[in-house]
Amino acid sequence: MNRTRSAAVAAALVTALVSGALAAPAVAAPVAPAAAATTAPDDLNRTALRAALAGLPNADATSAQVRVGGGAVWRGSAGVRDLESGRAALRDGRFRAGSTTKVVTSALVLQLAAEGRIDLDAPVQRYLPDLLPSTFDPVAVRHLLTYTSGIQSADGPPKTWDEEYAGRLDTLDYREVVAAGVARGPAHDPGDAQRYANIHYTILGMLVEEVTGRPFAREAQRRIFGPLGMRDTYFPGSDPEIRGPHNRGYQKVRKADGTTGYVDVTRWNQYDRFAAGDMISTTADLERLMKALVRGKVVPEPQLAEMFTLPEVKDPKGASMSAGFQLFAVPGGPKVWLKTGGRHGYHTMVAVSEDRTRTLVHSVTSTDAKGPDMSATALAIGLAAFTP
């Protein structure tokens, strides 16, 4: 799953920016960022955006693609397409979008709710009667959208990097993953607490298929990708390739001799991510999605409000995630609704300011996209885009 961050990210943002750039890999030379502004004057911090991309590739990331939209517009890219050739990074290449997929899944469920085909307050057991055993109380569809269902992830023993890499082309059925999580029993009563996990959105994908009678990927194409002209966005299923032009992704690893190496992780079977994180897209396509979404062209009101409203929970820690997004207060800037996604080699973010006047989409080929800390490059881009 992606490393979605809570308000504690603020401290990490500042720390990452203060600590400075990491050492660059010796295998490739830096490529200067290319950027263009189309509106001025405004409060967009172009200097900070250029600084966030400066010095790529480095030990943190090999490339970045950025699109800022709204009243001010900025496009930027930096780094290399691949470490072997050192060619300049593509400015709108395809990438693994990770858990930003959940924005699409949420939109599909809310569309069906607007059509009266899904009742958000109805238990998911009504639509998928064989999903949960009697040990579970009724879990409303809304609980799944807001990660408050209490259904647990199928967390097994942690794998080493070598084990993960060896199995990267294997096909793991998402239905088996759901069954393993359900077998663990509920972690808490529905609505009591918010706990991020892919399993909520995997089940929502299964719900979409049950209600529509069509494969999830086809429904996403028919309802969202096609109407919005998202021609470079698709679900690969068990295909480990990224079809079409793309920057290659790498994982930083420690070698036996103590030195650092970079393993190409571009080819990876993501079948088990399904509706929670299997999507491949581009920054241009995701920008189209974000702009159309905030203008009410994808999900109608009042269902759209679900995406920009935090649920109430009994847990004193409260909730920071809505139906598809997370609310985050940028230090020195506005509150932002965002969603991040991390798959090996690729970190993605989609975001919109709380007043819906500025959007951000970026893809960073992070060298530790599934690590415990978010890419310093990705953090710097996010801060620069929303801080005057």
CSV table of N, CA, C and O in Angstrom, one decimal, residues 207-269:
chain,number,residue,atom,x,y,z
A,207,LEU,N,-17.3,-4.5,-5.1
A,207,LEU,CA,-18.7,-4.0,-5.0
A,207,LEU,C,-19.1,-3.4,-6.3
A,207,LEU,O,-20.2,-3.6,-6.8
A,208,VAL,N,-18.2,-2.6,-6.9
A,208,VAL,CA,-18.5,-2.0,-8.2
A,208,VAL,C,-18.8,-3.1,-9.3
A,208,VAL,O,-19.8,-3.0,-10.0
A,209,GLU,N,-18.0,-4.1,-9.3
A,209,GLU,CA,-18.2,-5.2,-10.2
A,209,GLU,C,-19.6,-6.0,-10.0
A,209,GLU,O,-20.3,-6.3,-10.9
A,210,GLU,N,-19.9,-6.1,-8.7
A,210,GLU,CA,-21.1,-6.8,-8.3
A,210,GLU,C,-22.3,-6.0,-8.8
A,210,GLU,O,-23.3,-6.5,-9.3
A,211,VAL,N,-22.3,-4.7,-8.5
A,211,VAL,CA,-23.5,-3.8,-8.8
A,211,VAL,C,-23.6,-3.6,-10.3
A,211,VAL,O,-24.8,-3.6,-10.8
A,212,THR,N,-22.5,-3.5,-11.0
A,212,THR,CA,-22.6,-3.1,-12.5
A,212,THR,C,-22.6,-4.4,-13.4
A,212,THR,O,-23.1,-4.3,-14.5
A,213,GLY,N,-22.1,-5.5,-12.8
A,213,GLY,CA,-22.0,-6.7,-13.7
A,213,GLY,C,-20.9,-6.6,-14.7
A,213,GLY,O,-20.8,-7.4,-15.6
A,214,ARG,N,-20.0,-5.6,-14.5
A,214,ARG,CA,-18.9,-5.5,-15.5
A,214,ARG,C,-17.5,-5.4,-14.7
A,214,ARG,O,-17.5,-5.0,-13.5
A,215,PRO,N,-16.4,-5.8,-15.4
A,215,PRO,CA,-15.1,-5.7,-14.7
A,215,PRO,C,-14.8,-4.3,-14.2
A,215,PRO,O,-15.2,-3.3,-14.9
A,216,PHE,N,-14.2,-4.2,-13.1
A,216,PHE,CA,-13.9,-2.9,-12.6
A,216,PHE,C,-13.1,-2.0,-13.6
A,216,PHE,O,-13.4,-0.8,-13.7
A,217,ALA,N,-12.1,-2.5,-14.2
A,217,ALA,CA,-11.3,-1.7,-15.2
A,217,ALA,C,-12.2,-1.2,-16.3
A,217,ALA,O,-12.0,-0.1,-16.7
A,218,ARG,N,-13.1,-2.0,-16.8
A,218,ARG,CA,-13.9,-1.6,-17.9
A,218,ARG,C,-14.9,-0.5,-17.4
A,218,ARG,O,-15.2,0.5,-18.1
A,219,GLU,N,-15.4,-0.6,-16.2
A,219,GLU,CA,-16.3,0.5,-15.7
A,219,GLU,C,-15.5,1.8,-15.4
A,219,GLU,O,-16.1,2.9,-15.7
A,220,ALA,N,-14.2,1.7,-15.0
A,220,ALA,CA,-13.4,2.9,-14.9
A,220,ALA,C,-13.2,3.6,-16.2
A,220,ALA,O,-13.3,4.8,-16.4
A,221,GLN,N,-13.0,2.8,-17.2
A,221,GLN,CA,-12.8,3.3,-18.6
A,221,GLN,C,-14.1,3.9,-19.1
A,221,GLN,O,-14.1,5.0,-19.7
A,222,ARG,N,-15.2,3.3,-18.9
A,222,ARG,CA,-16.5,3.7,-19.4
A,222,ARG,C,-17.0,5.0,-18.8
A,222,ARG,O,-17.5,5.9,-19.4
A,223,ARG,N,-16.8,5.1,-17.4
A,223,ARG,CA,-17.4,6.1,-16.7
A,223,ARG,C,-16.4,7.3,-16.5
A,223,ARG,O,-16.9,8.5,-16.3
A,224,ILE,N,-15.1,7.1,-16.4
A,224,ILE,CA,-14.2,8.2,-16.1
A,224,ILE,C,-13.1,8.4,-17.1
A,224,ILE,O,-13.0,9.5,-17.7
A,225,PHE,N,-12.3,7.4,-17.4
A,225,PHE,CA,-11.2,7.6,-18.3
A,225,PHE,C,-11.6,8.1,-19.7
A,225,PHE,O,-11.1,9.0,-20.3
A,226,GLY,N,-12.6,7.4,-20.3
A,226,GLY,CA,-13.1,7.7,-21.6
A,226,GLY,C,-13.7,9.1,-21.7
A,226,GLY,O,-13.3,10.0,-22.5
A,227,PRO,N,-14.7,9.4,-20.8
A,227,PRO,CA,-15.3,10.7,-20.9
A,227,PRO,C,-14.4,11.9,-20.6
A,227,PRO,O,-14.6,13.0,-21.2
A,228,LEU,N,-13.3,11.7,-19.8
A,228,LEU,CA,-12.4,12.8,-19.5
A,228,LEU,C,-11.2,12.8,-20.5
A,228,LEU,O,-10.4,13.7,-20.4
A,229,GLY,N,-11.2,11.9,-21.4
A,229,GLY,CA,-10.0,11.9,-22.4
A,229,GLY,C,-8.7,11.5,-21.7
A,229,GLY,O,-7.7,11.9,-22.2
A,230,MET,N,-8.8,10.6,-20.7
A,230,MET,CA,-7.6,10.1,-20.1
A,230,MET,C,-7.1,8.9,-20.9
A,230,MET,O,-7.2,7.7,-20.5
A,231,ARG,N,-6.4,9.2,-22.0
A,231,ARG,CA,-6.1,8.2,-23.0
A,231,ARG,C,-4.9,7.3,-22.6
A,231,ARG,O,-4.6,6.3,-23.1
A,232,ASP,N,-4.1,7.8,-21.6
A,232,ASP,CA,-2.9,7.1,-21.2
A,232,ASP,C,-3.1,6.4,-19.8
A,232,ASP,O,-2.1,6.0,-19.2
A,233,THR,N,-4.3,6.3,-19.4
A,233,THR,CA,-4.6,5.7,-18.1
A,233,THR,C,-5.3,4.3,-18.3
A,233,THR,O,-6.2,4.2,-19.0
A,234,TYR,N,-4.8,3.3,-17.6
A,234,TYR,CA,-5.4,2.0,-17.7
A,234,TYR,C,-5.0,1.1,-16.5
A,234,TYR,O,-4.2,1.5,-15.7
A,235,PHE,N,-5.7,0.0,-16.4
A,235,PHE,CA,-5.3,-1.0,-15.4
A,235,PHE,C,-4.6,-2.2,-16.0
A,235,PHE,O,-5.2,-2.8,-16.9
A,236,PRO,N,-3.4,-2.5,-15.7
A,236,PRO,CA,-2.6,-3.5,-16.3
A,236,PRO,C,-3.0,-4.9,-15.9
A,236,PRO,O,-2.6,-5.9,-16.6
A,237,GLY,N,-3.7,-5.1,-14.8
A,237,GLY,CA,-4.0,-6.4,-14.3
A,237,GLY,C,-2.7,-7.2,-14.0
A,237,GLY,O,-1.9,-6.7,-13.2
A,238,SER,N,-2.5,-8.3,-14.6
A,238,SER,CA,-1.3,-9.1,-14.2
A,238,SER,C,-0.1,-8.9,-15.1
A,238,SER,O,0.9,-9.5,-15.0
A,239,ASP,N,-0.3,-7.9,-16.1
A,239,ASP,CA,0.8,-7.5,-17.0
A,239,ASP,C,1.8,-6.8,-16.2
A,239,ASP,O,1.5,-5.7,-15.7
A,240,PRO,N,3.1,-7.2,-16.1
A,240,PRO,CA,4.1,-6.5,-15.3
A,240,PRO,C,4.7,-5.3,-16.0
A,240,PRO,O,5.4,-4.5,-15.4
A,241,GLU,N,4.4,-5.1,-17.3
A,241,GLU,CA,5.0,-4.0,-18.0
A,241,GLU,C,4.2,-2.7,-17.8
A,241,GLU,O,3.0,-2.7,-17.5
A,242,ILE,N,4.9,-1.6,-18.1
A,242,ILE,CA,4.3,-0.3,-18.2
A,242,ILE,C,4.2,0.0,-19.7
A,242,ILE,O,5.3,0.2,-20.3
A,243,ARG,N,3.1,-0.1,-20.3
A,243,ARG,CA,3.0,0.1,-21.8
A,243,ARG,C,3.1,1.6,-22.1
A,243,ARG,O,2.6,2.4,-21.5
A,244,GLY,N,3.8,1.8,-23.2
A,244,GLY,CA,4.0,3.2,-23.7
A,244,GLY,C,5.2,3.8,-23.1
A,244,GLY,O,5.9,3.2,-22.2
A,245,PRO,N,5.5,5.1,-23.4
A,245,PRO,CA,6.7,5.8,-22.9
A,245,PRO,C,6.6,6.0,-21.4
A,245,PRO,O,5.6,6.3,-20.9
A,246,HIS,N,7.8,5.7,-20.8
A,246,HIS,CA,7.8,5.9,-19.3
A,246,HIS,C,9.3,6.0,-18.8
A,246,HIS,O,10.2,5.6,-19.5
A,247,ASN,N,9.4,6.7,-17.7
A,247,ASN,CA,10.7,6.7,-17.0
A,247,ASN,C,10.8,5.5,-16.2
A,247,ASN,O,9.9,5.0,-15.5
A,248,ARG,N,12.0,4.9,-16.1
A,248,ARG,CA,12.2,3.6,-15.4
A,248,ARG,C,12.3,3.9,-13.9
A,248,ARG,O,12.8,4.9,-13.5
A,249,GLY,N,11.8,3.0,-13.1
A,249,GLY,CA,11.9,3.1,-11.7
A,249,GLY,C,13.0,2.2,-11.1
A,249,GLY,O,13.3,1.1,-11.6
A,250,TYR,N,13.5,2.7,-10.0
A,250,TYR,CA,14.7,1.9,-9.3
A,250,TYR,C,14.4,1.8,-7.8
A,250,TYR,O,13.8,2.7,-7.2
A,251,GLN,N,15.0,0.8,-7.2
A,251,GLN,CA,15.1,0.6,-5.8
A,251,GLN,C,16.5,0.7,-5.3
A,251,GLN,O,17.4,-0.1,-5.8
A,252,LYS,N,16.8,1.5,-4.3
A,252,LYS,CA,18.1,1.6,-3.7
A,252,LYS,C,18.3,0.4,-2.8
A,252,LYS,O,17.4,0.2,-1.9
A,253,VAL,N,19.4,-0.4,-3.0
A,253,VAL,CA,19.6,-1.5,-2.1
A,253,VAL,C,21.1,-1.5,-1.6
A,253,VAL,O,22.0,-0.9,-2.2
A,254,ARG,N,21.2,-2.1,-0.5
A,254,ARG,CA,22.6,-2.3,0.1
A,254,ARG,C,23.2,-3.6,-0.4
A,254,ARG,O,22.6,-4.6,-0.2
A,255,LYS,N,24.4,-3.5,-1.0
A,255,LYS,CA,25.1,-4.6,-1.5
A,255,LYS,C,25.8,-5.4,-0.4
A,255,LYS,O,26.0,-4.8,0.7
A,256,ALA,N,26.2,-6.6,-0.7
A,256,ALA,CA,26.9,-7.4,0.3
A,256,ALA,C,28.2,-6.7,0.7
A,256,ALA,O,28.7,-6.9,1.9
A,257,ASP,N,28.8,-6.0,-0.2
A,257,ASP,CA,30.1,-5.3,0.2
A,257,ASP,C,29.9,-4.0,0.9
A,257,ASP,O,30.9,-3.3,1.2
A,258,GLY,N,28.6,-3.6,1.2
A,258,GLY,CA,28.4,-2.4,2.0
A,258,GLY,C,28.1,-1.2,1.1
A,258,GLY,O,27.7,-0.2,1.6
A,259,THR,N,28.3,-1.3,-0.2
A,259,THR,CA,28.0,-0.2,-1.1
A,259,THR,C,26.5,-0.2,-1.5
A,259,THR,O,25.8,-1.1,-1.2
A,260,THR,N,26.1,0.9,-2.1
A,260,THR,CA,24.7,1.1,-2.5
A,260,THR,C,24.6,0.8,-4.0
A,260,THR,O,25.4,1.3,-4.8
A,261,GLY,N,23.5,0.1,-4.4
A,261,GLY,CA,23.2,-0.2,-5.8
A,261,GLY,C,21.8,0.2,-6.1
A,261,GLY,O,21.0,0.5,-5.2
A,262,TYR,N,21.5,0.2,-7.4
A,262,TYR,CA,20.1,0.6,-7.8
A,262,TYR,C,19.6,-0.5,-8.7
A,262,TYR,O,20.1,-0.8,-9.8
A,263,VAL,N,18.5,-1.1,-8.3
A,263,VAL,CA,17.9,-2.2,-9.0
A,263,VAL,C,16.7,-1.7,-9.8
A,263,VAL,O,15.8,-1.0,-9.2
A,264,ASP,N,16.6,-2.1,-11.1
A,264,ASP,CA,15.5,-1.6,-11.9
A,264,ASP,C,14.2,-2.4,-11.5
A,264,ASP,O,14.2,-3.7,-11.5
A,265,VAL,N,13.2,-1.7,-11.1
A,265,VAL,CA,12.0,-2.4,-10.6
A,265,VAL,C,10.8,-2.0,-11.4
A,265,VAL,O,9.6,-2.0,-11.0
A,266,THR,N,11.0,-1.5,-12.7
A,266,THR,CA,10.0,-1.1,-13.6
A,266,THR,C,9.0,-2.2,-13.8
A,266,THR,O,7.7,-2.0,-13.8
A,267,ARG,N,9.4,-3.4,-14.1
A,267,ARG,CA,8.6,-4.5,-14.4
A,267,ARG,C,8.1,-5.1,-13.0
A,267,ARG,O,8.9,-5.6,-12.3
A,268,TRP,N,6.8,-5.1,-12.8
A,268,TRP,CA,6.3,-5.7,-11.5
A,268,TRP,C,4.8,-6.0,-11.7
A,268,TRP,O,4.1,-5.1,-12.1
A,269,ASN,N,4.4,-7.1,-11.3
A,269,ASN,CA,3.0,-7.6,-11.4
A,269,ASN,C,2.3,-7.0,-10.2
A,269,ASN,O,2.5,-7.4,-9.0
